[in-house]
Amino acid sequence: MVLSGTKSMIIAIIQARMGSSRFPGKMLTPLHGAPLIDWVVKRTKKAVKIDDLIVAIPDSEPNNKLENHLRDIGAKVIRGSENDVLARFHHAATTFKASHVIRICGDNPMICPNAIDELIMFFFKHEPTPDYAYNHVPDGNSWPDGLGAEICTIEVLSQIHKEASDPQHREHVFNYLKENQKIFNIQTFEPLDKRLALPELKLDIDHPHDLAKFANIDIHHETETLKIIKLLKKPLKTLA
């Protein structure tokens, strides 16, 4: 993809760690025989508009096991601060010479490659070009929670990295940007496929019990997003 005559480098960075307070060891917890992080890595790799994929994890000892596993499955890994996630994220982006960064949460095993590609297309086609765009949460749009991602330029990420000082802004990569919407051009959009317009659907994994709805349906990391949603709809209607 070309931007202003220069070849862009779109890097997807999966943010992952073993030390979740709500779900310790979450990244290596199995779902249908494969660790959650495998689902995220393998599904993200199917996005055709990204140039590279990196997993950014903390440099603390508990994450050594996660790094070993990631390297075993052929993933690129970079390590950085446990608590200064913004610094870790920025380090990953600059090390791999990204012009544009896609942020993906490691707790989104149902990440949709088409949703990532739609986000990238929206970002590059929107006029004026946004500083930041997203479709990972249903905020101002109808996307399910946990299906999409976030994107910004390396210039915007570097600005945030330079200016953000509050610990909450260092822990949550884009909080500074979202709290300064008069400074940054933030955009979102609706899914092209209206069958994905399900803002009530939560697909991310915050707690162990969030795995139950996926453990009870016949899926694997190759399963198409629409099929996953179709299988989930029946339990959702039953609970309603």
mmCIF file of C-alpha atoms in Angstrom:
data_model
loop_
_atom_site.group_PDB
_atom_site.id
_atom_site.type_symbol
_atom_site.label_atom_id
_atom_site.label_comp_id
_atom_site.label_asym_id
_atom_site.label_seq_id
_atom_site.Cartn_x
_atom_site.Cartn_y
_atom_site.Cartn_z
ATOM 1 C CA MET A 1 0.000 0.000 0.000
ATOM 2 C CA VAL A 2 1.396 3.414 -0.969
ATOM 3 C CA LEU A 3 0.985 6.638 0.969
ATOM 4 C CA SER A 4 2.146 9.946 -0.579
ATOM 5 C CA GLY A 5 4.449 8.113 -2.956
ATOM 6 C CA THR A 6 6.233 6.269 -0.172
ATOM 7 C CA LYS A 7 5.932 2.579 0.600
ATOM 8 C CA SER A 8 4.173 2.201 3.931
ATOM 9 C CA MET A 9 4.988 -0.470 6.479
ATOM 10 C CA ILE A 10 1.852 -1.606 8.270
ATOM 11 C CA ILE A 11 2.827 -3.566 11.381
ATOM 12 C CA ALA A 12 0.271 -5.438 13.457
ATOM 13 C CA ILE A 13 1.354 -5.599 17.091
ATOM 14 C CA ILE A 14 -0.370 -8.043 19.416
ATOM 15 C CA GLN A 15 -0.174 -6.883 23.016
ATOM 16 C CA ALA A 16 0.037 -9.897 25.326
ATOM 17 C CA ARG A 17 1.209 -10.920 28.800
ATOM 18 C CA MET A 18 0.943 -13.734 31.302
ATOM 19 C CA GLY A 19 0.230 -11.594 34.360
ATOM 20 C CA SER A 20 -3.432 -10.647 33.927
ATOM 21 C CA SER A 21 -4.912 -10.017 37.382
ATOM 22 C CA ARG A 22 -8.366 -11.168 36.250
ATOM 23 C CA PHE A 23 -7.112 -14.239 34.375
ATOM 24 C CA PRO A 24 -3.501 -15.239 35.200
ATOM 25 C CA GLY A 25 -1.804 -17.283 32.478
ATOM 26 C CA LYS A 26 -4.584 -16.407 30.038
ATOM 27 C CA MET A 27 -2.401 -16.352 26.919
ATOM 28 C CA LEU A 28 -1.473 -20.026 27.213
ATOM 29 C CA THR A 29 -4.898 -21.229 28.364
ATOM 30 C CA PRO A 30 -6.153 -23.770 25.808
ATOM 31 C CA LEU A 31 -9.287 -23.325 23.724
ATOM 32 C CA HIS A 32 -10.200 -26.357 21.626
ATOM 33 C CA GLY A 33 -6.655 -27.678 21.963
ATOM 34 C CA ALA A 34 -4.721 -24.499 21.159
ATOM 35 C CA PRO A 35 -3.543 -21.699 23.497
ATOM 36 C CA LEU A 36 -5.499 -18.456 23.204
ATOM 37 C CA ILE A 37 -2.467 -16.612 21.845
ATOM 38 C CA ASP A 38 -2.276 -19.097 18.949
ATOM 39 C CA TRP A 39 -5.808 -18.144 17.922
ATOM 40 C CA VAL A 40 -4.898 -14.458 17.892
ATOM 41 C CA VAL A 41 -1.635 -14.934 15.988
ATOM 42 C CA LYS A 42 -3.010 -17.331 13.379
ATOM 43 C CA ARG A 43 -6.184 -15.383 12.702
ATOM 44 C CA THR A 44 -4.336 -12.047 12.497
ATOM 45 C CA LYS A 45 -1.877 -13.495 9.983
ATOM 46 C CA LYS A 46 -4.771 -13.987 7.568
ATOM 47 C CA ALA A 47 -5.237 -10.225 7.199
ATOM 48 C CA VAL A 48 -3.859 -9.470 3.743
ATOM 49 C CA LYS A 49 -3.165 -5.753 4.239
ATOM 50 C CA ILE A 50 -0.630 -6.025 7.049
ATOM 51 C CA ASP A 51 3.080 -6.252 6.217
ATOM 52 C CA ASP A 52 4.307 -7.896 9.406
ATOM 53 C CA LEU A 53 3.087 -9.247 12.732
ATOM 54 C CA ILE A 54 4.841 -8.800 16.084
ATOM 55 C CA VAL A 55 3.881 -9.933 19.576
ATOM 56 C CA ALA A 56 4.950 -7.419 22.238
ATOM 57 C CA ILE A 57 5.268 -8.986 25.689
ATOM 58 C CA PRO A 58 6.764 -7.901 29.043
ATOM 59 C CA ASP A 59 10.422 -8.547 29.816
ATOM 60 C CA SER A 60 9.571 -10.067 33.219
ATOM 61 C CA GLU A 61 10.478 -13.680 34.052
ATOM 62 C CA PRO A 62 6.886 -15.059 34.077
ATOM 63 C CA ASN A 63 6.671 -14.198 30.374
ATOM 64 C CA ASN A 64 9.674 -16.331 29.389
ATOM 65 C CA LYS A 65 7.361 -19.293 28.889
ATOM 66 C CA LEU A 66 5.143 -17.188 26.636
ATOM 67 C CA GLU A 67 8.120 -16.076 24.547
ATOM 68 C CA ASN A 68 9.348 -19.653 24.143
ATOM 69 C CA HIS A 69 5.927 -20.772 22.987
ATOM 70 C CA LEU A 70 5.552 -17.890 20.544
ATOM 71 C CA ARG A 71 8.928 -18.617 18.985
ATOM 72 C CA ASP A 72 7.991 -22.289 18.739
ATOM 73 C CA ILE A 73 4.997 -21.359 16.571
ATOM 74 C CA GLY A 74 7.094 -19.033 14.430
ATOM 75 C CA ALA A 75 5.900 -15.696 15.796
ATOM 76 C CA LYS A 76 8.144 -12.640 16.033
ATOM 77 C CA VAL A 77 8.516 -11.455 19.623
ATOM 78 C CA ILE A 78 9.742 -8.233 21.160
ATOM 79 C CA ARG A 79 9.905 -7.540 24.878
ATOM 80 C CA GLY A 80 9.643 -4.389 26.954
ATOM 81 C CA SER A 81 8.287 -2.875 30.144
ATOM 82 C CA GLU A 82 5.574 -4.759 32.021
ATOM 83 C CA ASN A 83 3.750 -1.650 33.233
ATOM 84 C CA ASP A 84 4.771 0.987 30.686
ATOM 85 C CA VAL A 85 2.857 -0.679 27.887
ATOM 86 C CA LEU A 86 3.018 2.447 25.738
ATOM 87 C CA ALA A 87 6.832 2.329 25.814
ATOM 88 C CA ARG A 88 6.781 -1.381 24.963
ATOM 89 C CA PHE A 89 4.386 -0.771 22.095
ATOM 90 C CA HIS A 90 6.383 2.170 20.740
ATOM 91 C CA HIS A 91 9.612 0.167 21.002
ATOM 92 C CA ALA A 92 8.065 -2.634 18.932
ATOM 93 C CA ALA A 93 6.792 -0.204 16.286
ATOM 94 C CA THR A 94 10.085 1.673 15.880
ATOM 95 C CA THR A 95 12.238 -1.458 15.990
ATOM 96 C CA PHE A 96 10.335 -2.902 13.044
ATOM 97 C CA LYS A 97 10.225 0.471 11.246
ATOM 98 C CA ALA A 98 6.442 0.750 11.110
ATOM 99 C CA SER A 99 4.834 3.650 9.275
ATOM 100 C CA HIS A 100 1.408 2.561 10.542
ATOM 101 C CA VAL A 101 0.629 0.464 13.598
ATOM 102 C CA ILE A 102 -2.281 -1.915 14.133
ATOM 103 C CA ARG A 103 -2.914 -2.630 17.813
ATOM 104 C CA ILE A 104 -4.479 -5.995 18.633
ATOM 105 C CA CYS A 105 -5.271 -7.268 22.115
ATOM 106 C CA GLY A 106 -4.039 -10.723 23.015
ATOM 107 C CA ASP A 107 -7.396 -11.495 24.611
ATOM 108 C CA ASN A 108 -9.259 -11.349 21.277
ATOM 109 C CA PRO A 109 -9.076 -14.967 20.041
ATOM 110 C CA MET A 110 -11.907 -14.349 17.550
ATOM 111 C CA ILE A 111 -10.090 -11.456 15.871
ATOM 112 C CA CYS A 112 -11.367 -11.193 12.301
ATOM 113 C CA PRO A 113 -8.813 -10.750 9.492
ATOM 114 C CA ASN A 114 -11.431 -9.116 7.275
ATOM 115 C CA ALA A 115 -12.223 -6.621 10.035
ATOM 116 C CA ILE A 116 -8.529 -5.708 10.220
ATOM 117 C CA ASP A 117 -8.394 -5.231 6.451
ATOM 118 C CA GLU A 118 -11.554 -3.099 6.508
ATOM 119 C CA LEU A 119 -9.987 -0.912 9.209
ATOM 120 C CA ILE A 120 -6.850 -0.371 7.128
ATOM 121 C CA MET A 121 -8.856 0.436 3.994
ATOM 122 C CA PHE A 122 -11.034 2.885 5.926
ATOM 123 C CA PHE A 123 -7.981 4.620 7.410
ATOM 124 C CA PHE A 124 -6.275 5.144 4.067
ATOM 125 C CA LYS A 125 -9.410 6.176 2.175
ATOM 126 C CA HIS A 126 -10.944 8.522 4.748
ATOM 127 C CA GLU A 127 -10.582 12.264 4.073
ATOM 128 C CA PRO A 128 -8.961 13.850 5.925
ATOM 129 C CA THR A 129 -6.704 10.993 7.025
ATOM 130 C CA PRO A 130 -7.451 10.173 10.684
ATOM 131 C CA ASP A 131 -4.835 10.252 13.415
ATOM 132 C CA TYR A 132 -6.461 7.136 14.829
ATOM 133 C CA ALA A 133 -9.275 4.799 13.779
ATOM 134 C CA TYR A 134 -10.835 1.738 15.378
ATOM 135 C CA ASN A 135 -13.415 -1.014 15.072
ATOM 136 C CA HIS A 136 -12.511 -3.228 18.061
ATOM 137 C CA VAL A 137 -15.302 -1.956 20.328
ATOM 138 C CA PRO A 138 -18.911 -0.837 19.678
ATOM 139 C CA ASP A 139 -18.346 2.840 20.473
ATOM 140 C CA GLY A 140 -19.989 5.005 17.820
ATOM 141 C CA ASN A 141 -20.347 1.961 15.574
ATOM 142 C CA SER A 142 -22.067 -1.440 15.468
ATOM 143 C CA TRP A 143 -19.028 -3.730 15.579
ATOM 144 C CA PRO A 144 -18.932 -6.558 18.154
ATOM 145 C CA ASP A 145 -16.479 -6.188 21.028
ATOM 146 C CA GLY A 146 -13.285 -8.080 20.185
ATOM 147 C CA LEU A 147 -13.555 -8.540 16.423
ATOM 148 C CA GLY A 148 -11.516 -5.606 15.108
ATOM 149 C CA ALA A 149 -8.442 -3.528 15.916
ATOM 150 C CA GLU A 150 -6.985 -0.003 16.191
ATOM 151 C CA ILE A 151 -4.685 1.901 13.812
ATOM 152 C CA CYS A 152 -2.543 5.025 13.930
ATOM 153 C CA THR A 153 0.558 6.418 12.244
ATOM 154 C CA ILE A 154 3.987 6.086 13.805
ATOM 155 C CA GLU A 155 4.040 9.892 14.128
ATOM 156 C CA VAL A 156 0.902 9.867 16.271
ATOM 157 C CA LEU A 157 2.172 6.959 18.367
ATOM 158 C CA SER A 158 5.476 8.790 18.920
ATOM 159 C CA GLN A 159 3.605 11.945 19.930
ATOM 160 C CA ILE A 160 1.580 10.011 22.483
ATOM 161 C CA HIS A 161 4.730 8.298 23.753
ATOM 162 C CA LYS A 162 6.434 11.687 24.177
ATOM 163 C CA GLU A 163 3.541 13.573 25.764
ATOM 164 C CA ALA A 164 1.715 11.016 27.936
ATOM 165 C CA SER A 165 2.899 11.007 31.556
ATOM 166 C CA ASP A 166 -0.073 9.784 33.599
ATOM 167 C CA PRO A 167 0.423 6.132 34.674
ATOM 168 C CA GLN A 168 -2.976 5.244 33.186
ATOM 169 C CA HIS A 169 -1.871 6.679 29.858
ATOM 170 C CA ARG A 170 1.350 4.655 29.982
ATOM 171 C CA GLU A 171 -0.519 1.441 30.832
ATOM 172 C CA HIS A 172 -3.253 1.859 28.201
ATOM 173 C CA VAL A 173 -1.709 2.746 24.839
ATOM 174 C CA PHE A 174 -4.388 5.013 23.390
ATOM 175 C CA ASN A 175 -6.037 6.471 26.512
ATOM 176 C CA TYR A 176 -4.119 9.747 26.186
ATOM 177 C CA LEU A 177 -5.318 10.107 22.616
ATOM 178 C CA LYS A 178 -8.938 9.330 23.492
ATOM 179 C CA GLU A 179 -8.904 11.857 26.334
ATOM 180 C CA ASN A 180 -7.597 14.572 24.013
ATOM 181 C CA GLN A 181 -10.082 14.334 21.174
ATOM 182 C CA LYS A 182 -9.782 18.060 20.409
ATOM 183 C CA ILE A 183 -6.159 17.434 19.419
ATOM 184 C CA PHE A 184 -6.546 14.160 17.523
ATOM 185 C CA ASN A 185 -8.790 13.203 14.617
ATOM 186 C CA ILE A 186 -10.465 9.984 15.773
ATOM 187 C CA GLN A 187 -12.701 8.016 13.419
ATOM 188 C CA THR A 188 -14.696 4.794 13.316
ATOM 189 C CA PHE A 189 -17.106 3.211 10.834
ATOM 190 C CA GLU A 190 -19.768 0.561 10.311
ATOM 191 C CA PRO A 191 -18.999 -3.004 9.137
ATOM 192 C CA LEU A 192 -19.403 -3.491 5.400
ATOM 193 C CA ASP A 193 -21.179 -6.780 6.050
ATOM 194 C CA LYS A 194 -24.290 -5.881 8.049
ATOM 195 C CA ARG A 195 -24.371 -9.416 9.470
ATOM 196 C CA LEU A 196 -21.447 -8.288 11.633
ATOM 197 C CA ALA A 197 -23.414 -5.354 13.066
ATOM 198 C CA LEU A 198 -23.855 -6.917 16.508
ATOM 199 C CA PRO A 199 -22.731 -4.401 19.147
ATOM 200 C CA GLU A 200 -24.269 -6.538 21.897
ATOM 201 C CA LEU A 201 -21.854 -9.392 21.148
ATOM 202 C CA LYS A 202 -18.783 -9.645 23.416
ATOM 203 C CA LEU A 203 -15.987 -11.774 21.942
ATOM 204 C CA ASP A 204 -12.963 -10.846 24.057
ATOM 205 C CA ILE A 205 -11.722 -12.880 27.027
ATOM 206 C CA ASP A 206 -11.457 -10.986 30.319
ATOM 207 C CA HIS A 207 -12.292 -13.768 32.781
ATOM 208 C CA PRO A 208 -12.103 -17.582 32.746
ATOM 209 C CA HIS A 209 -15.884 -17.788 32.427
ATOM 210 C CA ASP A 210 -15.699 -15.875 29.116
ATOM 211 C CA LEU A 211 -14.263 -19.037 27.557
ATOM 212 C CA ALA A 212 -17.447 -21.031 28.186
ATOM 213 C CA LYS A 213 -19.402 -19.712 25.207
ATOM 214 C CA PHE A 214 -16.565 -20.687 22.860
ATOM 215 C CA ALA A 215 -15.769 -24.000 24.521
ATOM 216 C CA ASN A 216 -19.337 -25.160 23.907
ATOM 217 C CA ILE A 217 -19.332 -24.607 20.126
ATOM 218 C CA ASP A 218 -17.459 -26.513 17.433
ATOM 219 C CA ILE A 219 -14.848 -24.043 16.162
ATOM 220 C CA HIS A 220 -11.097 -23.772 15.542
ATOM 221 C CA HIS A 221 -8.800 -20.920 14.532
ATOM 222 C CA GLU A 222 -9.612 -21.502 10.838
ATOM 223 C CA THR A 223 -13.359 -21.080 11.385
ATOM 224 C CA GLU A 224 -14.848 -18.150 9.466
ATOM 225 C CA THR A 225 -16.074 -15.260 11.596
ATOM 226 C CA LEU A 226 -19.646 -15.438 10.319
ATOM 227 C CA LYS A 227 -19.851 -19.109 11.217
ATOM 228 C CA ILE A 228 -18.599 -18.372 14.737
ATOM 229 C CA ILE A 229 -21.253 -15.689 15.103
ATOM 230 C CA LYS A 230 -23.963 -17.966 13.743
ATOM 231 C CA LEU A 231 -23.046 -20.633 16.305
ATOM 232 C CA LEU A 232 -23.064 -18.041 19.091
ATOM 233 C CA LYS A 233 -26.405 -16.484 18.158
ATOM 234 C CA LYS A 234 -28.522 -19.403 19.372
ATOM 235 C CA PRO A 235 -27.095 -19.293 22.945
ATOM 236 C CA LEU A 236 -27.502 -15.502 22.907
ATOM 237 C CA LYS A 237 -31.196 -15.817 22.047
ATOM 238 C CA THR A 238 -31.651 -18.496 24.696
ATOM 239 C CA LEU A 239 -30.171 -16.183 27.353
ATOM 240 C CA ALA A 240 -32.270 -13.205 26.256
#
